Short mmCIF file of C-alpha atoms in Angstrom, two decimals:
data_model
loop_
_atom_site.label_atom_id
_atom_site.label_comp_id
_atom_site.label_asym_id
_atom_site.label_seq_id
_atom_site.Cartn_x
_atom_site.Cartn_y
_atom_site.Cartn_z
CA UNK A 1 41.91 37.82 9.97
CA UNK A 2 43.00 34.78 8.47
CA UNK A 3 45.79 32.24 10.45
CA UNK A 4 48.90 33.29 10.57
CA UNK A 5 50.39 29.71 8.90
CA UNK A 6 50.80 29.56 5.42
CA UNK A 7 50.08 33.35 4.48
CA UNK A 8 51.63 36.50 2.96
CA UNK A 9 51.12 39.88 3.78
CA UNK A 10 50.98 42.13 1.08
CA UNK A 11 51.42 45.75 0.58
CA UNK A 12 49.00 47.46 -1.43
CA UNK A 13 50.02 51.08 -0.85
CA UNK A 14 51.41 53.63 -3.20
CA UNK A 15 54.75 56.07 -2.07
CA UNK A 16 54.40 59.69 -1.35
CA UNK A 17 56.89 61.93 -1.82
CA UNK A 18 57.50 65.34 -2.76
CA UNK A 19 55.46 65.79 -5.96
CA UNK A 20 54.11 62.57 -5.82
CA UNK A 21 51.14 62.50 -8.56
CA UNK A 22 48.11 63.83 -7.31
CA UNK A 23 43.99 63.80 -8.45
CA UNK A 24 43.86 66.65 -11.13
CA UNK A 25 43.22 69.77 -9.45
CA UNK A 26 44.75 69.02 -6.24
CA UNK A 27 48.11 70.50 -4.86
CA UNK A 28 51.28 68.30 -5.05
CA UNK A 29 52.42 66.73 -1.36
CA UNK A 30 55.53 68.86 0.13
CA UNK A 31 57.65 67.41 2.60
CA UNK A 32 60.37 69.53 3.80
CA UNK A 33 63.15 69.20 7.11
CA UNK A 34 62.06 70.44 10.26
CA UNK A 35 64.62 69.68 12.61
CA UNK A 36 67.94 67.94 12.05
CA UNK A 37 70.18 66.04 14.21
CA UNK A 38 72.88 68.48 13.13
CA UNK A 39 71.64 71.31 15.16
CA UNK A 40 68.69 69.43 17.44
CA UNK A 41 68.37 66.47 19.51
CA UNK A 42 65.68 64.81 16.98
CA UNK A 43 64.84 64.71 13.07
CA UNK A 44 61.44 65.89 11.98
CA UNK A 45 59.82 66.14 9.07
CA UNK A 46 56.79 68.38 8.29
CA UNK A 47 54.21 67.95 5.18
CA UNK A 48 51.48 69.50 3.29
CA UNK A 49 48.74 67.59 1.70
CA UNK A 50 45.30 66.96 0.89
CA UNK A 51 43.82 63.85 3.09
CA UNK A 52 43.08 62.05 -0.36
CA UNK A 53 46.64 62.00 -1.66
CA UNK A 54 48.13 59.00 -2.39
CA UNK A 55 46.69 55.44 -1.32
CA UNK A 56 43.90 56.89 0.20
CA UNK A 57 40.13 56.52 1.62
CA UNK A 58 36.60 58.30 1.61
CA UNK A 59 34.51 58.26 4.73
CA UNK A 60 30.85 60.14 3.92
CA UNK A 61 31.48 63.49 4.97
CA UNK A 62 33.13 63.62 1.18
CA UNK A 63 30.08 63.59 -0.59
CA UNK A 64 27.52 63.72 1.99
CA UNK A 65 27.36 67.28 4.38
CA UNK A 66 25.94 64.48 6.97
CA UNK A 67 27.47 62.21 6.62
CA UNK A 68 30.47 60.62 8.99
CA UNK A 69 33.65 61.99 9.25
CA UNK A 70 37.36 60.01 9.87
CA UNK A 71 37.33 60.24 13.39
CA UNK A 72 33.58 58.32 14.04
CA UNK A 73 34.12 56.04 12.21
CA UNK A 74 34.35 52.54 14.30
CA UNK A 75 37.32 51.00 13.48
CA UNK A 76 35.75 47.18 12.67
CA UNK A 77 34.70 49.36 9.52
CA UNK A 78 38.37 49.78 8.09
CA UNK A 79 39.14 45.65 7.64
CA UNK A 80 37.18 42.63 6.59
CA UNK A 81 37.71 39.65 4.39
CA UNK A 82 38.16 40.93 0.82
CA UNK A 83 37.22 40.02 -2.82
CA UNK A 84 39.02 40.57 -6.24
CA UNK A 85 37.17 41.14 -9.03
CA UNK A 86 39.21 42.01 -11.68
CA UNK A 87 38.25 44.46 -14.72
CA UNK A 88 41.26 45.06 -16.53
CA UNK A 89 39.65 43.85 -19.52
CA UNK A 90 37.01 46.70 -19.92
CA UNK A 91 37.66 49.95 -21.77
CA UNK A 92 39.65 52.79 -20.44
CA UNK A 93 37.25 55.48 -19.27
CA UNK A 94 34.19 52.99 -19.45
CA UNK A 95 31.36 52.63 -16.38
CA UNK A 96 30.33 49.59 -15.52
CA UNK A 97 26.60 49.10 -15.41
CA UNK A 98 25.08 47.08 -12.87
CA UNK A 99 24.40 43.87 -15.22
CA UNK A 100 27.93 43.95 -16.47
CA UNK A 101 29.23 43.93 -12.97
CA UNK A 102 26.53 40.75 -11.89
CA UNK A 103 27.82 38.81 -14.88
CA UNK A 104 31.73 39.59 -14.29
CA UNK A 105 31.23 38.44 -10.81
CA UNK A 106 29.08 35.32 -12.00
CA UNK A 107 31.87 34.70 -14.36
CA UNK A 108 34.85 34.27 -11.86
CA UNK A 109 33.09 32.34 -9.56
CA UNK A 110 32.66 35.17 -6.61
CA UNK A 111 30.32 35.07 -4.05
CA UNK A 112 29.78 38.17 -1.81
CA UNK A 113 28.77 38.00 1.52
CA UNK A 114 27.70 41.27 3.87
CA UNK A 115 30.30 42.95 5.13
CA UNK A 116 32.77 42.04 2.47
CA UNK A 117 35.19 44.61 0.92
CA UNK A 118 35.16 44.60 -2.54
CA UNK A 119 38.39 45.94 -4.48
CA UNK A 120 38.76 46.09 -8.49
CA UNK A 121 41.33 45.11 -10.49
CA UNK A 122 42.09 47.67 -13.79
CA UNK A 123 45.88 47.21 -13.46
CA UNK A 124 45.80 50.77 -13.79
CA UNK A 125 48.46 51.20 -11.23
CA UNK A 126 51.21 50.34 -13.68
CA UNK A 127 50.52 53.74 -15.63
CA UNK A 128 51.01 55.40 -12.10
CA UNK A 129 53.09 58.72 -12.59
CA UNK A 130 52.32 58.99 -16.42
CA UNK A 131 49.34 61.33 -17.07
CA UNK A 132 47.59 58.13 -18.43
CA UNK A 133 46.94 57.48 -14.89
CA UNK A 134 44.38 59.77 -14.65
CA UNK A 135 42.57 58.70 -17.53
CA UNK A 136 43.02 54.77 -18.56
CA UNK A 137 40.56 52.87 -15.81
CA UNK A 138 37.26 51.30 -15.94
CA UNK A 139 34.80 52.51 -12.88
CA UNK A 140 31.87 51.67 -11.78
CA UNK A 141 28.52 53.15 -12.79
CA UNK A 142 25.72 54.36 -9.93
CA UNK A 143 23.83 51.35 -10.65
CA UNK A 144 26.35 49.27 -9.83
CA UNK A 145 27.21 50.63 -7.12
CA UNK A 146 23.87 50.43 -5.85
CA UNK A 147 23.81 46.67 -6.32
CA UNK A 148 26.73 46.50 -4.13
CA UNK A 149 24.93 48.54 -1.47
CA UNK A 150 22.22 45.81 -1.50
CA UNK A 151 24.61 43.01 -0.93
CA UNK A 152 25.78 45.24 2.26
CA UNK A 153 29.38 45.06 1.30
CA UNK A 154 31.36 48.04 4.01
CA UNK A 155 33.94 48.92 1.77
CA UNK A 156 35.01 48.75 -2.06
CA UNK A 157 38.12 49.64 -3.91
CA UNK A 158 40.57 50.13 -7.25
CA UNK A 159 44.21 50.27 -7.64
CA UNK A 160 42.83 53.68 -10.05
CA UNK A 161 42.54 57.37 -8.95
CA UNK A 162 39.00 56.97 -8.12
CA UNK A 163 36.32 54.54 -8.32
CA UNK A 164 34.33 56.03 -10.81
CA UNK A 165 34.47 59.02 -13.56
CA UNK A 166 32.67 62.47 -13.29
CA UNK A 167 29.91 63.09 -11.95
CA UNK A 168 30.86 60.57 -9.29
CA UNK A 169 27.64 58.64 -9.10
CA UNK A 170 29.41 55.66 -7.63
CA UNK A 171 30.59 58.22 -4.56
CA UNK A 172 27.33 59.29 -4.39
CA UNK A 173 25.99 55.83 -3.78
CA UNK A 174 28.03 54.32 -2.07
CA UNK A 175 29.26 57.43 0.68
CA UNK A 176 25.48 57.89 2.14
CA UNK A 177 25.15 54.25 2.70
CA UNK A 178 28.23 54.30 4.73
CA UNK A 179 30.64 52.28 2.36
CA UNK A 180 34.23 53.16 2.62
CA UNK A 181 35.88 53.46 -0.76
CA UNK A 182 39.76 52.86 -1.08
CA UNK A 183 41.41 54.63 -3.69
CA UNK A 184 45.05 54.66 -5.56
CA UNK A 185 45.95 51.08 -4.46
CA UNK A 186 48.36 48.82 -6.22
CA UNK A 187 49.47 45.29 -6.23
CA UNK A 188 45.57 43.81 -6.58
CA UNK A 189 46.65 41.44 -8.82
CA UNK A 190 48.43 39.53 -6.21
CA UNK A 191 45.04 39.03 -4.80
CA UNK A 192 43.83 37.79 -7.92
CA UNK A 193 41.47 34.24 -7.12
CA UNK A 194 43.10 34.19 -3.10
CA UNK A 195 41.15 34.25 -0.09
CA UNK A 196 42.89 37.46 1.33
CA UNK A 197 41.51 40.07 4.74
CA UNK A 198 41.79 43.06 4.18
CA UNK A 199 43.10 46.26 6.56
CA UNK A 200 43.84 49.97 5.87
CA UNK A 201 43.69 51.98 8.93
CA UNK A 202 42.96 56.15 8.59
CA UNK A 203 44.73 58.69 11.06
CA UNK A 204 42.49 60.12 13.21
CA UNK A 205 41.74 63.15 11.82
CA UNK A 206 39.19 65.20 13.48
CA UNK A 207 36.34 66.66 10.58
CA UNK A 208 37.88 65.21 7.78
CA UNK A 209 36.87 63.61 4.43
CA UNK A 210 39.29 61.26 3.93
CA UNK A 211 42.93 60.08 5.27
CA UNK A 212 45.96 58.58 4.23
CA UNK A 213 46.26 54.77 4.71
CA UNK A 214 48.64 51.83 4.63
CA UNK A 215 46.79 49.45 2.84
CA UNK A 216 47.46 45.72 3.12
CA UNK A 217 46.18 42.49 2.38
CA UNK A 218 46.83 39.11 4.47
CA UNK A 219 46.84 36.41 1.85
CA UNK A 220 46.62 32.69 1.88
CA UNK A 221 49.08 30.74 0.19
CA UNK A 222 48.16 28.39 -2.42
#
């Protein structure tokens, strides 16, 4: 974590509410009144939805029928000092290969270090709610994915719907080798060139793929 003087925190999480947008094929959140103060002594409200809805992450057990689920997960895992690289200027729809990813990083100067979290900039986030959403991001190819394996990064992420396009070869890189993706986030380009840590705690679910998250970045100021 960086000092507290001369920093921002900034939120990089996504709202969910009743019908917020959702991964195509998966059911719309419901939230509905459980008690009231009207006729109880609290107010409750109860919910419905997929653990990847919304700002969200994917723990190994996604992709990988051995692989870690929420709940074993140490903690350290979930926050680090994070890197922007930003991609907004590659094709909707397009995977990156591994020596277009090298020479983007090369090009802004980033260095990555193990244990880093790496999160990409498409600005896709603007387009949130409009089916466009769904479809206008760049991801990240297998082999680029692998490269980031190599340089032993423990998490990566993209203010998109997911980190890569059917067949998810980037999930199927990066979940075995214990990398925790963060998906649906927003507000990356307020990272954009800062030296920023990174946190985005899961709920403890017990056997699950995936969790909910407020996602936030510490930033330095310039």
């Amino acid at each position: 974590m960086l000092s507290n003087e001369n920093t921002t925190w900034i939120d990089l999480t996504l709202p969910v509410y009743n019908g917020s947008p959702v991964f195509p094929g998966q059911p719309s959140p419901t939230f509905f009144t459980w008690t009231t103060l009207d006729l109880h002594p609290n107010a409750t409200t109860a919910f419905f939805m997929v653990e990847h809805t919304g700002t969200h992450l994917d723990v190994p057990s996604h992709f990988d029928k051995t692989g870690l689920s929420v709940e074993e997960i140490p903690v350290d895992r979930f926050c680090g000092r994070c890197l922007i690289v930003d991609i907004s200027h590659f094709k909707p729809g397009e995977s990156l290969s591994r020596e277009e990813l090298q020479r983007t990083i090369n090009q802004q100067g980033i260095t990555i270090f193990p244990n880093d979290i790496v999160l990409f900039y498409t600005n896709d986030s603007i387009r949130y709610g409009q089916e466009e959403y769904f479809k206008q991001y760049a991801g990240l190819s297998g082999e680029a994915a692998q490269y980031l394996v190599e340089q032993k990064v423990k998490g990566v992420g993209i203010d998109a719907p997911s980190i890569d396009h059917a067949p998810y070869d980037s999930h199927r890189v990066f979940l075995p080798a214990g990398v925790i993706i963060y998906e649906f986030l927003t507000n990356l380009q307020h990272l954009l060139k800062k030296e920023a840590f990174f946190c985005a705690f899961p709920l403890k679910f017990v056997k699950c793929t995936g969790s909910p998250i407020r996602a936030v970045a510490q930033v330095k100021d310039q």
